[in-house]
Amino acid sequence: DLAGPLFVAIADTDSAAVQYHRLRAQPQDFDSSTRTRLLSASLLPVGLYTRAQRARTLLHRQMAEALTRYDVLFSPMSARPALTIEEETAPMTTKDEVVRRQFAARNFTTPWALAGLPAASIPCGFTSAGLPIGMQVGAAAFGEDTILRVAAAYQTATDWHTRRAPLD
């Protein structure tokens, strides 16, 4: 549950530092969500950033330990179905909306990114509304070949990867 906020504390803070001058000089170059996220991240105290980096190290150790017992780990790609374009571009007006759209969407994918471990998304179905659902498979460091073999085996056994969501 802390992967989203941890990612924001590290990745968004780093991005805000890199983009600082451009954010100030050309804010219109960023969509409103990204601009708000990066400007907010630029206000995080350095102590929080340091604690987030320590938590990242712990996360890496825990995931590496789990992957000594298992070849791969599976999870959903997201805690919720994909957003429609209208939902994705709507302004975020409450704290709950920010949490729902920014943190919840990252809870399953960011642990892999934060730990520096490989993972991939495999199509595995659709919601009743026709939105795609992804399954994530991750492996130990340098386990990309294992992930690709698992993904290929799954796609050979299913046809989800051949289906398309309706565009209307």
PDB file of C-alpha atoms in Angstrom:
ATOM      1  CA  ASP A   1       0.000   0.000   0.000  1.00  0.00           C
ATOM      2  CA  LEU A   2       2.929   2.349   0.484  1.00  0.00           C
ATOM      3  CA  ALA A   3       4.440   1.798  -2.960  1.00  0.00           C
ATOM      4  CA  GLY A   4       2.568   4.721  -4.536  1.00  0.00           C
ATOM      5  CA  PRO A   5       3.525   7.310  -1.926  1.00  0.00           C
ATOM      6  CA  LEU A   6       7.065   5.925  -1.787  1.00  0.00           C
ATOM      7  CA  PHE A   7       7.358   6.266  -5.564  1.00  0.00           C
ATOM      8  CA  VAL A   8       6.101   9.860  -5.403  1.00  0.00           C
ATOM      9  CA  ALA A   9       8.566  10.701  -2.637  1.00  0.00           C
ATOM     10  CA  ILE A  10      11.462   9.407  -4.749  1.00  0.00           C
ATOM     11  CA  ALA A  11      10.679   9.488  -8.477  1.00  0.00           C
ATOM     12  CA  ASP A  12       8.509  12.586  -8.510  1.00  0.00           C
ATOM     13  CA  THR A  13      10.959  14.458  -6.295  1.00  0.00           C
ATOM     14  CA  ASP A  14      13.827  13.485  -8.599  1.00  0.00           C
ATOM     15  CA  SER A  15      11.783  14.485 -11.654  1.00  0.00           C
ATOM     16  CA  ALA A  16      10.841  17.796 -10.046  1.00  0.00           C
ATOM     17  CA  ALA A  17      14.517  18.553  -9.426  1.00  0.00           C
ATOM     18  CA  VAL A  18      15.474  17.743 -13.023  1.00  0.00           C
ATOM     19  CA  GLN A  19      12.544  19.705 -14.484  1.00  0.00           C
ATOM     20  CA  TYR A  20      12.630  22.594 -11.961  1.00  0.00           C
ATOM     21  CA  HIS A  21      13.698  25.364 -14.337  1.00  0.00           C
ATOM     22  CA  ARG A  22      11.404  24.191 -17.131  1.00  0.00           C
ATOM     23  CA  LEU A  23       8.473  23.910 -14.702  1.00  0.00           C
ATOM     24  CA  ARG A  24       8.990  27.528 -13.690  1.00  0.00           C
ATOM     25  CA  ALA A  25       9.745  28.935 -17.156  1.00  0.00           C
ATOM     26  CA  GLN A  26       7.327  26.886 -19.270  1.00  0.00           C
ATOM     27  CA  PRO A  27       4.626  25.362 -17.047  1.00  0.00           C
ATOM     28  CA  GLN A  28       2.286  25.100 -20.043  1.00  0.00           C
ATOM     29  CA  ASP A  29       4.575  22.366 -21.443  1.00  0.00           C
ATOM     30  CA  PHE A  30       3.267  19.980 -18.763  1.00  0.00           C
ATOM     31  CA  ASP A  31      -0.251  18.606 -18.494  1.00  0.00           C
ATOM     32  CA  SER A  32      -2.015  19.836 -15.356  1.00  0.00           C
ATOM     33  CA  SER A  33      -1.728  16.521 -13.523  1.00  0.00           C
ATOM     34  CA  THR A  34       2.020  16.207 -14.123  1.00  0.00           C
ATOM     35  CA  ARG A  35       2.612  19.889 -13.356  1.00  0.00           C
ATOM     36  CA  THR A  36       0.705  19.627 -10.062  1.00  0.00           C
ATOM     37  CA  ARG A  37       2.430  16.371  -9.115  1.00  0.00           C
ATOM     38  CA  LEU A  38       5.939  17.679  -9.797  1.00  0.00           C
ATOM     39  CA  LEU A  39       5.378  21.060  -8.176  1.00  0.00           C
ATOM     40  CA  SER A  40       3.997  19.301  -5.092  1.00  0.00           C
ATOM     41  CA  ALA A  41       6.953  16.906  -5.027  1.00  0.00           C
ATOM     42  CA  SER A  42       9.363  19.841  -5.142  1.00  0.00           C
ATOM     43  CA  LEU A  43       8.022  20.879  -1.725  1.00  0.00           C
ATOM     44  CA  LEU A  44       8.843  17.590   0.037  1.00  0.00           C
ATOM     45  CA  PRO A  45      11.413  17.975   2.812  1.00  0.00           C
ATOM     46  CA  VAL A  46      14.777  16.303   2.258  1.00  0.00           C
ATOM     47  CA  GLY A  47      14.260  14.187   5.406  1.00  0.00           C
ATOM     48  CA  LEU A  48      11.197  12.564   3.835  1.00  0.00           C
ATOM     49  CA  TYR A  49      13.160  11.841   0.668  1.00  0.00           C
ATOM     50  CA  THR A  50      15.937  10.223   2.722  1.00  0.00           C
ATOM     51  CA  ARG A  51      13.450   8.048   4.645  1.00  0.00           C
ATOM     52  CA  ALA A  52      11.840   7.028   1.351  1.00  0.00           C
ATOM     53  CA  GLN A  53      15.234   5.925   0.014  1.00  0.00           C
ATOM     54  CA  ARG A  54      15.777   3.780   3.138  1.00  0.00           C
ATOM     55  CA  ALA A  55      12.330   2.250   2.659  1.00  0.00           C
ATOM     56  CA  ARG A  56      13.238   1.561  -0.970  1.00  0.00           C
ATOM     57  CA  THR A  57      16.313  -0.394   0.165  1.00  0.00           C
ATOM     58  CA  LEU A  58      14.156  -2.447   2.546  1.00  0.00           C
ATOM     59  CA  LEU A  59      11.619  -3.100  -0.217  1.00  0.00           C
ATOM     60  CA  HIS A  60      14.385  -4.331  -2.520  1.00  0.00           C
ATOM     61  CA  ARG A  61      15.692  -6.709   0.157  1.00  0.00           C
ATOM     62  CA  GLN A  62      12.221  -8.106   0.853  1.00  0.00           C
ATOM     63  CA  MET A  63      11.444  -8.665  -2.815  1.00  0.00           C
ATOM     64  CA  ALA A  64      14.863 -10.214  -3.488  1.00  0.00           C
ATOM     65  CA  GLU A  65      14.305 -12.571  -0.546  1.00  0.00           C
ATOM     66  CA  ALA A  66      10.867 -13.623  -1.845  1.00  0.00           C
ATOM     67  CA  LEU A  67      12.419 -14.301  -5.239  1.00  0.00           C
ATOM     68  CA  THR A  68      14.939 -16.727  -3.757  1.00  0.00           C
ATOM     69  CA  ARG A  69      11.956 -19.021  -3.066  1.00  0.00           C
ATOM     70  CA  TYR A  70       9.978 -18.400  -6.270  1.00  0.00           C
ATOM     71  CA  ASP A  71      10.963 -18.057  -9.921  1.00  0.00           C
ATOM     72  CA  VAL A  72       8.272 -15.452 -10.592  1.00  0.00           C
ATOM     73  CA  LEU A  73       5.618 -13.512  -8.722  1.00  0.00           C
ATOM     74  CA  PHE A  74       2.222 -12.677 -10.212  1.00  0.00           C
ATOM     75  CA  SER A  75      -0.052  -9.770  -9.360  1.00  0.00           C
ATOM     76  CA  PRO A  76      -2.698  -7.618 -10.985  1.00  0.00           C
ATOM     77  CA  MET A  77      -1.343  -4.667 -12.944  1.00  0.00           C
ATOM     78  CA  SER A  78      -3.634  -2.336 -11.047  1.00  0.00           C
ATOM     79  CA  ALA A  79      -6.031  -2.339  -8.118  1.00  0.00           C
ATOM     80  CA  ARG A  80      -8.757  -1.044 -10.441  1.00  0.00           C
ATOM     81  CA  PRO A  81      -9.714  -1.217 -14.104  1.00  0.00           C
ATOM     82  CA  ALA A  82      -8.200   1.210 -16.578  1.00  0.00           C
ATOM     83  CA  LEU A  83      -9.686   4.686 -16.520  1.00  0.00           C
ATOM     84  CA  THR A  84     -11.506   6.064 -19.516  1.00  0.00           C
ATOM     85  CA  ILE A  85      -9.892   9.043 -21.245  1.00  0.00           C
ATOM     86  CA  GLU A  86     -12.487  11.316 -19.618  1.00  0.00           C
ATOM     87  CA  GLU A  87     -11.691   9.939 -16.153  1.00  0.00           C
ATOM     88  CA  GLU A  88      -7.940  10.147 -16.728  1.00  0.00           C
ATOM     89  CA  THR A  89      -8.021  13.784 -17.844  1.00  0.00           C
ATOM     90  CA  ALA A  90     -10.590  15.058 -15.335  1.00  0.00           C
ATOM     91  CA  PRO A  91      -9.209  17.494 -12.740  1.00  0.00           C
ATOM     92  CA  MET A  92      -8.329  16.049  -9.357  1.00  0.00           C
ATOM     93  CA  THR A  93     -10.240  18.139  -6.843  1.00  0.00           C
ATOM     94  CA  THR A  94      -9.985  16.146  -3.616  1.00  0.00           C
ATOM     95  CA  LYS A  95      -7.344  14.256  -1.670  1.00  0.00           C
ATOM     96  CA  ASP A  96      -9.342  11.046  -2.148  1.00  0.00           C
ATOM     97  CA  GLU A  97      -9.295  11.566  -5.919  1.00  0.00           C
ATOM     98  CA  VAL A  98      -5.520  12.061  -5.903  1.00  0.00           C
ATOM     99  CA  VAL A  99      -5.045   8.890  -3.875  1.00  0.00           C
ATOM    100  CA  ARG A 100      -7.416   6.921  -6.104  1.00  0.00           C
ATOM    101  CA  ARG A 101      -5.865   8.060  -9.379  1.00  0.00           C
ATOM    102  CA  GLN A 102      -2.208   8.454  -8.479  1.00  0.00           C
ATOM    103  CA  PHE A 103      -1.374   6.013  -5.698  1.00  0.00           C
ATOM    104  CA  ALA A 104      -3.828   3.150  -6.215  1.00  0.00           C
ATOM    105  CA  ALA A 105      -2.866   2.827  -9.853  1.00  0.00           C
ATOM    106  CA  ARG A 106       0.789   2.375  -8.891  1.00  0.00           C
ATOM    107  CA  ASN A 107       0.526  -0.020  -5.959  1.00  0.00           C
ATOM    108  CA  PHE A 108       1.294  -3.158  -7.965  1.00  0.00           C
ATOM    109  CA  THR A 109       3.777  -1.824 -10.530  1.00  0.00           C
ATOM    110  CA  THR A 110       5.949   0.528  -8.518  1.00  0.00           C
ATOM    111  CA  PRO A 111       7.425  -2.062  -6.149  1.00  0.00           C
ATOM    112  CA  TRP A 112       9.202  -3.600  -9.150  1.00  0.00           C
ATOM    113  CA  ALA A 113      10.434  -0.227 -10.399  1.00  0.00           C
ATOM    114  CA  LEU A 114      11.547   0.878  -6.943  1.00  0.00           C
ATOM    115  CA  ALA A 115      13.366  -2.411  -6.324  1.00  0.00           C
ATOM    116  CA  GLY A 116      15.017  -2.283  -9.752  1.00  0.00           C
ATOM    117  CA  LEU A 117      13.584  -5.676 -10.662  1.00  0.00           C
ATOM    118  CA  PRO A 118      12.082  -6.705 -14.026  1.00  0.00           C
ATOM    119  CA  ALA A 119       8.352  -7.134 -14.573  1.00  0.00           C
ATOM    120  CA  ALA A 120       5.991  -7.268 -17.541  1.00  0.00           C
ATOM    121  CA  SER A 121       2.290  -6.940 -18.188  1.00  0.00           C
ATOM    122  CA  ILE A 122       0.371  -9.753 -19.852  1.00  0.00           C
ATOM    123  CA  PRO A 123      -3.198  -9.268 -21.149  1.00  0.00           C
ATOM    124  CA  CYS A 124      -5.499 -11.536 -19.156  1.00  0.00           C
ATOM    125  CA  GLY A 125      -9.070 -10.382 -19.699  1.00  0.00           C
ATOM    126  CA  PHE A 126     -11.574  -7.556 -19.846  1.00  0.00           C
ATOM    127  CA  THR A 127     -13.964  -5.955 -17.393  1.00  0.00           C
ATOM    128  CA  SER A 128     -17.709  -6.176 -17.987  1.00  0.00           C
ATOM    129  CA  ALA A 129     -17.396  -2.672 -19.497  1.00  0.00           C
ATOM    130  CA  GLY A 130     -14.839  -3.937 -22.007  1.00  0.00           C
ATOM    131  CA  LEU A 131     -11.752  -2.365 -20.413  1.00  0.00           C
ATOM    132  CA  PRO A 132      -8.539  -4.422 -20.525  1.00  0.00           C
ATOM    133  CA  ILE A 133      -7.147  -6.197 -17.474  1.00  0.00           C
ATOM    134  CA  GLY A 134      -3.453  -6.930 -17.138  1.00  0.00           C
ATOM    135  CA  MET A 135      -1.586  -9.497 -15.091  1.00  0.00           C
ATOM    136  CA  GLN A 136       1.930  -8.636 -14.000  1.00  0.00           C
ATOM    137  CA  VAL A 137       4.749 -11.140 -13.791  1.00  0.00           C
ATOM    138  CA  GLY A 138       8.008 -10.211 -12.125  1.00  0.00           C
ATOM    139  CA  ALA A 139      11.288 -12.000 -11.469  1.00  0.00           C
ATOM    140  CA  ALA A 140      14.626 -11.622  -9.744  1.00  0.00           C
ATOM    141  CA  ALA A 141      17.354  -9.325 -11.022  1.00  0.00           C
ATOM    142  CA  PHE A 142      18.320 -10.158 -14.611  1.00  0.00           C
ATOM    143  CA  GLY A 143      15.316 -12.492 -14.849  1.00  0.00           C
ATOM    144  CA  GLU A 144      13.941 -10.982 -18.035  1.00  0.00           C
ATOM    145  CA  ASP A 145      14.393 -14.289 -19.871  1.00  0.00           C
ATOM    146  CA  THR A 146      12.242 -16.049 -17.260  1.00  0.00           C
ATOM    147  CA  ILE A 147       9.535 -13.398 -17.559  1.00  0.00           C
ATOM    148  CA  LEU A 148       9.494 -13.667 -21.341  1.00  0.00           C
ATOM    149  CA  ARG A 149       9.240 -17.483 -21.193  1.00  0.00           C
ATOM    150  CA  VAL A 150       6.330 -17.268 -18.725  1.00  0.00           C
ATOM    151  CA  ALA A 151       4.575 -14.611 -20.826  1.00  0.00           C
ATOM    152  CA  ALA A 152       5.048 -16.641 -24.016  1.00  0.00           C
ATOM    153  CA  ALA A 153       3.705 -19.803 -22.331  1.00  0.00           C
ATOM    154  CA  TYR A 154       0.657 -17.916 -21.022  1.00  0.00           C
ATOM    155  CA  GLN A 155      -0.043 -16.376 -24.413  1.00  0.00           C
ATOM    156  CA  THR A 156       0.286 -19.788 -26.068  1.00  0.00           C
ATOM    157  CA  ALA A 157      -2.300 -21.194 -23.645  1.00  0.00           C
ATOM    158  CA  THR A 158      -4.750 -18.259 -23.941  1.00  0.00           C
ATOM    159  CA  ASP A 159      -5.971 -15.840 -26.575  1.00  0.00           C
ATOM    160  CA  TRP A 160      -6.330 -12.672 -24.472  1.00  0.00           C
ATOM    161  CA  HIS A 161      -3.451 -11.011 -26.311  1.00  0.00           C
ATOM    162  CA  THR A 162      -5.352 -11.275 -29.613  1.00  0.00           C
ATOM    163  CA  ARG A 163      -8.512  -9.533 -28.392  1.00  0.00           C
ATOM    164  CA  ARG A 164      -9.032  -5.762 -28.500  1.00  0.00           C
ATOM    165  CA  ALA A 165     -11.118  -3.464 -26.368  1.00  0.00           C
ATOM    166  CA  PRO A 166     -13.901  -1.652 -28.201  1.00  0.00           C
ATOM    167  CA  LEU A 167     -12.950   1.892 -29.182  1.00  0.00           C
ATOM    168  CA  ASP A 168     -16.444   3.398 -28.985  1.00  0.00           C
TER     169      ASP A 168
END
